[in-house]
Amino acid sequence: MSETWLPSAPGTLRLPSGRLVRGRALRHPLPAGPAPAFGVYLLGRQPPDVPWETRWLRWPDFRLPSDRAEARRVLGEAWERAVKERVEIACGGGRGRTGTALAALAVLDGVPAEEAVEFVRRHYDRHAVETPWQRRYVSRFSG
């Protein structure tokens, strides 16, 4: 069994259930400390190979996932795995797409959809979820 992130690790979001998920920007170097056991990468093109298990969601910058059913499935898997594993969610800048995905995880974790963006902005990054359509996506996401 893998351990989860330390609550004080940079970019770590603690969900109400206690699950810890790291959000990060792929434009920056990998943070010091343990590597993720599972990563979800939100990019318009396939991410580079890494030595841990990953899922790639085709998700162009400032937009929404290309396949919303697949996004729901992958984000659900990330939420489930975060109980016992180090899970990271990342995009190029670590704010828009990553914040949107983290807000979706918050909804899966029981945060009301209409409060999930504010939850992520308060506990992860005050600039998370950058566009009106990303906010709308979260408000319509269901757990």
PDB file of C-alpha atoms in Angstrom:
ATOM      1  CA  MET A   1       0.000   0.000   0.000  1.00  0.00           C
ATOM      2  CA  SER A   2       1.328   3.435  -0.924  1.00  0.00           C
ATOM      3  CA  GLU A   3       1.183   6.266   1.537  1.00  0.00           C
ATOM      4  CA  THR A   4      -0.699   9.445   0.773  1.00  0.00           C
ATOM      5  CA  TRP A   5       0.819  12.905   0.566  1.00  0.00           C
ATOM      6  CA  LEU A   6       1.795  14.844   3.643  1.00  0.00           C
ATOM      7  CA  PRO A   7      -0.872  17.495   4.304  1.00  0.00           C
ATOM      8  CA  SER A   8       1.818  20.193   4.221  1.00  0.00           C
ATOM      9  CA  ALA A   9       3.239  19.168   0.820  1.00  0.00           C
ATOM     10  CA  PRO A  10       3.076  22.013  -1.735  1.00  0.00           C
ATOM     11  CA  GLY A  11      -0.054  21.926  -3.876  1.00  0.00           C
ATOM     12  CA  THR A  12      -1.798  19.350  -1.702  1.00  0.00           C
ATOM     13  CA  LEU A  13      -5.563  19.629  -1.413  1.00  0.00           C
ATOM     14  CA  ARG A  14      -7.246  17.936   1.549  1.00  0.00           C
ATOM     15  CA  LEU A  15     -10.770  16.908   0.629  1.00  0.00           C
ATOM     16  CA  PRO A  16     -13.443  16.775   3.354  1.00  0.00           C
ATOM     17  CA  SER A  17     -13.056  12.975   3.618  1.00  0.00           C
ATOM     18  CA  GLY A  18      -9.368  13.420   4.434  1.00  0.00           C
ATOM     19  CA  ARG A  19      -8.172  12.270   1.015  1.00  0.00           C
ATOM     20  CA  LEU A  20      -5.084  14.189  -0.124  1.00  0.00           C
ATOM     21  CA  VAL A  21      -4.541  15.011  -3.804  1.00  0.00           C
ATOM     22  CA  ARG A  22      -1.613  16.987  -5.182  1.00  0.00           C
ATOM     23  CA  GLY A  23      -2.263  19.508  -7.921  1.00  0.00           C
ATOM     24  CA  ARG A  24       0.667  20.876  -9.879  1.00  0.00           C
ATOM     25  CA  ALA A  25       1.900  22.640 -12.986  1.00  0.00           C
ATOM     26  CA  LEU A  26       3.749  20.444 -15.457  1.00  0.00           C
ATOM     27  CA  ARG A  27       5.681  23.519 -16.623  1.00  0.00           C
ATOM     28  CA  HIS A  28       7.564  23.427 -13.319  1.00  0.00           C
ATOM     29  CA  PRO A  29      10.034  20.757 -12.191  1.00  0.00           C
ATOM     30  CA  LEU A  30       8.729  17.809 -10.235  1.00  0.00           C
ATOM     31  CA  PRO A  31       8.531  18.831  -6.568  1.00  0.00           C
ATOM     32  CA  ALA A  32      10.927  17.279  -4.079  1.00  0.00           C
ATOM     33  CA  GLY A  33       9.637  14.349  -2.083  1.00  0.00           C
ATOM     34  CA  PRO A  34       7.904  11.123  -2.968  1.00  0.00           C
ATOM     35  CA  ALA A  35       6.656  10.505  -6.474  1.00  0.00           C
ATOM     36  CA  PRO A  36       2.970   9.957  -7.133  1.00  0.00           C
ATOM     37  CA  ALA A  37       1.652   6.415  -7.414  1.00  0.00           C
ATOM     38  CA  PHE A  38      -0.987   7.620  -9.893  1.00  0.00           C
ATOM     39  CA  GLY A  39      -1.212  10.746 -12.024  1.00  0.00           C
ATOM     40  CA  VAL A  40      -3.956  12.281 -14.128  1.00  0.00           C
ATOM     41  CA  TYR A  41      -2.636  14.635 -16.801  1.00  0.00           C
ATOM     42  CA  LEU A  42      -4.950  17.149 -18.419  1.00  0.00           C
ATOM     43  CA  LEU A  43      -3.367  18.219 -21.690  1.00  0.00           C
ATOM     44  CA  GLY A  44      -4.211  18.804 -25.333  1.00  0.00           C
ATOM     45  CA  ARG A  45      -1.547  16.283 -26.338  1.00  0.00           C
ATOM     46  CA  GLN A  46      -0.161  13.145 -24.774  1.00  0.00           C
ATOM     47  CA  PRO A  47       2.118  13.879 -21.792  1.00  0.00           C
ATOM     48  CA  PRO A  48       5.696  12.634 -21.546  1.00  0.00           C
ATOM     49  CA  ASP A  49       6.302   9.219 -20.007  1.00  0.00           C
ATOM     50  CA  VAL A  50       6.801   9.029 -16.249  1.00  0.00           C
ATOM     51  CA  PRO A  51       7.702   6.029 -14.075  1.00  0.00           C
ATOM     52  CA  TRP A  52       4.299   5.835 -12.316  1.00  0.00           C
ATOM     53  CA  GLU A  53       0.842   4.836 -13.506  1.00  0.00           C
ATOM     54  CA  THR A  54      -1.008   7.584 -15.377  1.00  0.00           C
ATOM     55  CA  ARG A  55      -4.172   8.467 -17.205  1.00  0.00           C
ATOM     56  CA  TRP A  56      -4.238  11.155 -19.867  1.00  0.00           C
ATOM     57  CA  LEU A  57      -7.348  13.193 -20.452  1.00  0.00           C
ATOM     58  CA  ARG A  58      -7.355  15.175 -23.673  1.00  0.00           C
ATOM     59  CA  TRP A  59      -8.188  18.605 -22.284  1.00  0.00           C
ATOM     60  CA  PRO A  60      -7.038  21.664 -24.276  1.00  0.00           C
ATOM     61  CA  ASP A  61      -5.863  24.708 -22.327  1.00  0.00           C
ATOM     62  CA  PHE A  62      -8.696  27.000 -21.137  1.00  0.00           C
ATOM     63  CA  ARG A  63     -11.284  24.488 -22.328  1.00  0.00           C
ATOM     64  CA  LEU A  64     -13.114  21.393 -21.103  1.00  0.00           C
ATOM     65  CA  PRO A  65     -12.301  17.692 -21.426  1.00  0.00           C
ATOM     66  CA  SER A  66     -12.803  16.398 -24.959  1.00  0.00           C
ATOM     67  CA  ASP A  67     -14.632  13.310 -23.654  1.00  0.00           C
ATOM     68  CA  ARG A  68     -16.698  14.163 -20.589  1.00  0.00           C
ATOM     69  CA  ALA A  69     -17.709  10.554 -19.873  1.00  0.00           C
ATOM     70  CA  GLU A  70     -14.056   9.512 -19.888  1.00  0.00           C
ATOM     71  CA  ALA A  71     -13.197  12.487 -17.648  1.00  0.00           C
ATOM     72  CA  ARG A  72     -15.865  11.395 -15.152  1.00  0.00           C
ATOM     73  CA  ARG A  73     -14.478   7.852 -15.153  1.00  0.00           C
ATOM     74  CA  VAL A  74     -10.825   8.899 -14.741  1.00  0.00           C
ATOM     75  CA  LEU A  75     -11.579  11.490 -12.060  1.00  0.00           C
ATOM     76  CA  GLY A  76     -13.653   8.892 -10.221  1.00  0.00           C
ATOM     77  CA  GLU A  77     -10.690   6.521 -10.358  1.00  0.00           C
ATOM     78  CA  ALA A  78      -8.375   9.232  -9.002  1.00  0.00           C
ATOM     79  CA  TRP A  79     -10.797   9.963  -6.156  1.00  0.00           C
ATOM     80  CA  GLU A  80     -11.056   6.262  -5.262  1.00  0.00           C
ATOM     81  CA  ARG A  81      -7.295   5.737  -5.367  1.00  0.00           C
ATOM     82  CA  ALA A  82      -6.585   8.796  -3.219  1.00  0.00           C
ATOM     83  CA  VAL A  83      -7.804   6.831  -0.187  1.00  0.00           C
ATOM     84  CA  LYS A  84      -4.546   4.833  -0.076  1.00  0.00           C
ATOM     85  CA  GLU A  85      -2.275   6.193  -2.807  1.00  0.00           C
ATOM     86  CA  ARG A  86      -0.442   9.392  -3.708  1.00  0.00           C
ATOM     87  CA  VAL A  87      -2.536  10.863  -6.523  1.00  0.00           C
ATOM     88  CA  GLU A  88      -1.616  13.943  -8.504  1.00  0.00           C
ATOM     89  CA  ILE A  89      -3.661  15.963 -10.968  1.00  0.00           C
ATOM     90  CA  ALA A  90      -1.706  18.240 -13.299  1.00  0.00           C
ATOM     91  CA  CYS A  91      -1.916  20.433 -16.375  1.00  0.00           C
ATOM     92  CA  GLY A  92       0.483  22.938 -17.919  1.00  0.00           C
ATOM     93  CA  GLY A  93      -0.071  25.783 -15.452  1.00  0.00           C
ATOM     94  CA  GLY A  94      -1.682  23.916 -12.562  1.00  0.00           C
ATOM     95  CA  ARG A  95      -4.655  26.272 -12.205  1.00  0.00           C
ATOM     96  CA  GLY A  96      -7.435  26.123 -14.794  1.00  0.00           C
ATOM     97  CA  ARG A  97      -7.752  22.490 -15.816  1.00  0.00           C
ATOM     98  CA  THR A  98      -6.155  21.203 -12.606  1.00  0.00           C
ATOM     99  CA  GLY A  99      -8.400  23.400 -10.465  1.00  0.00           C
ATOM    100  CA  THR A 100     -11.445  22.269 -12.426  1.00  0.00           C
ATOM    101  CA  ALA A 101     -10.528  18.606 -11.940  1.00  0.00           C
ATOM    102  CA  LEU A 102      -9.833  19.162  -8.231  1.00  0.00           C
ATOM    103  CA  ALA A 103     -13.229  20.856  -7.890  1.00  0.00           C
ATOM    104  CA  ALA A 104     -14.824  17.816  -9.563  1.00  0.00           C
ATOM    105  CA  LEU A 105     -13.049  15.589  -7.010  1.00  0.00           C
ATOM    106  CA  ALA A 106     -14.451  17.821  -4.260  1.00  0.00           C
ATOM    107  CA  VAL A 107     -17.945  17.190  -5.649  1.00  0.00           C
ATOM    108  CA  LEU A 108     -17.276  13.442  -5.616  1.00  0.00           C
ATOM    109  CA  ASP A 109     -16.154  13.887  -2.015  1.00  0.00           C
ATOM    110  CA  GLY A 110     -19.436  15.493  -0.989  1.00  0.00           C
ATOM    111  CA  VAL A 111     -18.871  19.216  -1.500  1.00  0.00           C
ATOM    112  CA  PRO A 112     -22.008  20.667  -3.135  1.00  0.00           C
ATOM    113  CA  ALA A 113     -21.279  21.388  -6.811  1.00  0.00           C
ATOM    114  CA  GLU A 114     -22.177  25.071  -6.398  1.00  0.00           C
ATOM    115  CA  GLU A 115     -19.533  25.390  -3.637  1.00  0.00           C
ATOM    116  CA  ALA A 116     -16.738  23.275  -5.122  1.00  0.00           C
ATOM    117  CA  VAL A 117     -14.919  26.041  -7.034  1.00  0.00           C
ATOM    118  CA  GLU A 118     -14.758  28.228  -3.923  1.00  0.00           C
ATOM    119  CA  PHE A 119     -13.580  25.228  -1.879  1.00  0.00           C
ATOM    120  CA  VAL A 120     -10.679  24.636  -4.287  1.00  0.00           C
ATOM    121  CA  ARG A 121      -9.828  28.337  -4.458  1.00  0.00           C
ATOM    122  CA  ARG A 122      -9.748  28.514  -0.657  1.00  0.00           C
ATOM    123  CA  HIS A 123      -7.753  25.308  -0.087  1.00  0.00           C
ATOM    124  CA  TYR A 124      -5.592  24.908  -3.223  1.00  0.00           C
ATOM    125  CA  ASP A 125      -5.095  28.082  -5.302  1.00  0.00           C
ATOM    126  CA  ARG A 126      -7.102  31.298  -5.252  1.00  0.00           C
ATOM    127  CA  HIS A 127      -6.844  31.478  -9.075  1.00  0.00           C
ATOM    128  CA  ALA A 128      -8.021  27.906  -9.694  1.00  0.00           C
ATOM    129  CA  VAL A 129     -10.758  27.306 -12.292  1.00  0.00           C
ATOM    130  CA  GLU A 130     -10.076  30.050 -14.799  1.00  0.00           C
ATOM    131  CA  THR A 131     -12.993  30.275 -17.205  1.00  0.00           C
ATOM    132  CA  PRO A 132     -16.787  30.598 -16.974  1.00  0.00           C
ATOM    133  CA  TRP A 133     -17.244  27.286 -18.815  1.00  0.00           C
ATOM    134  CA  GLN A 134     -14.910  25.529 -16.356  1.00  0.00           C
ATOM    135  CA  ARG A 135     -17.017  26.895 -13.467  1.00  0.00           C
ATOM    136  CA  ARG A 136     -20.180  25.730 -15.269  1.00  0.00           C
ATOM    137  CA  TYR A 137     -18.655  22.263 -15.821  1.00  0.00           C
ATOM    138  CA  VAL A 138     -18.060  21.946 -12.060  1.00  0.00           C
ATOM    139  CA  SER A 139     -21.548  23.246 -11.200  1.00  0.00           C
ATOM    140  CA  ARG A 140     -23.042  20.489 -13.371  1.00  0.00           C
ATOM    141  CA  PHE A 141     -20.670  17.738 -12.229  1.00  0.00           C
ATOM    142  CA  SER A 142     -22.391  15.078 -10.148  1.00  0.00           C
ATOM    143  CA  GLY A 143     -21.015  12.761  -7.505  1.00  0.00           C
TER     144      GLY A 143
END
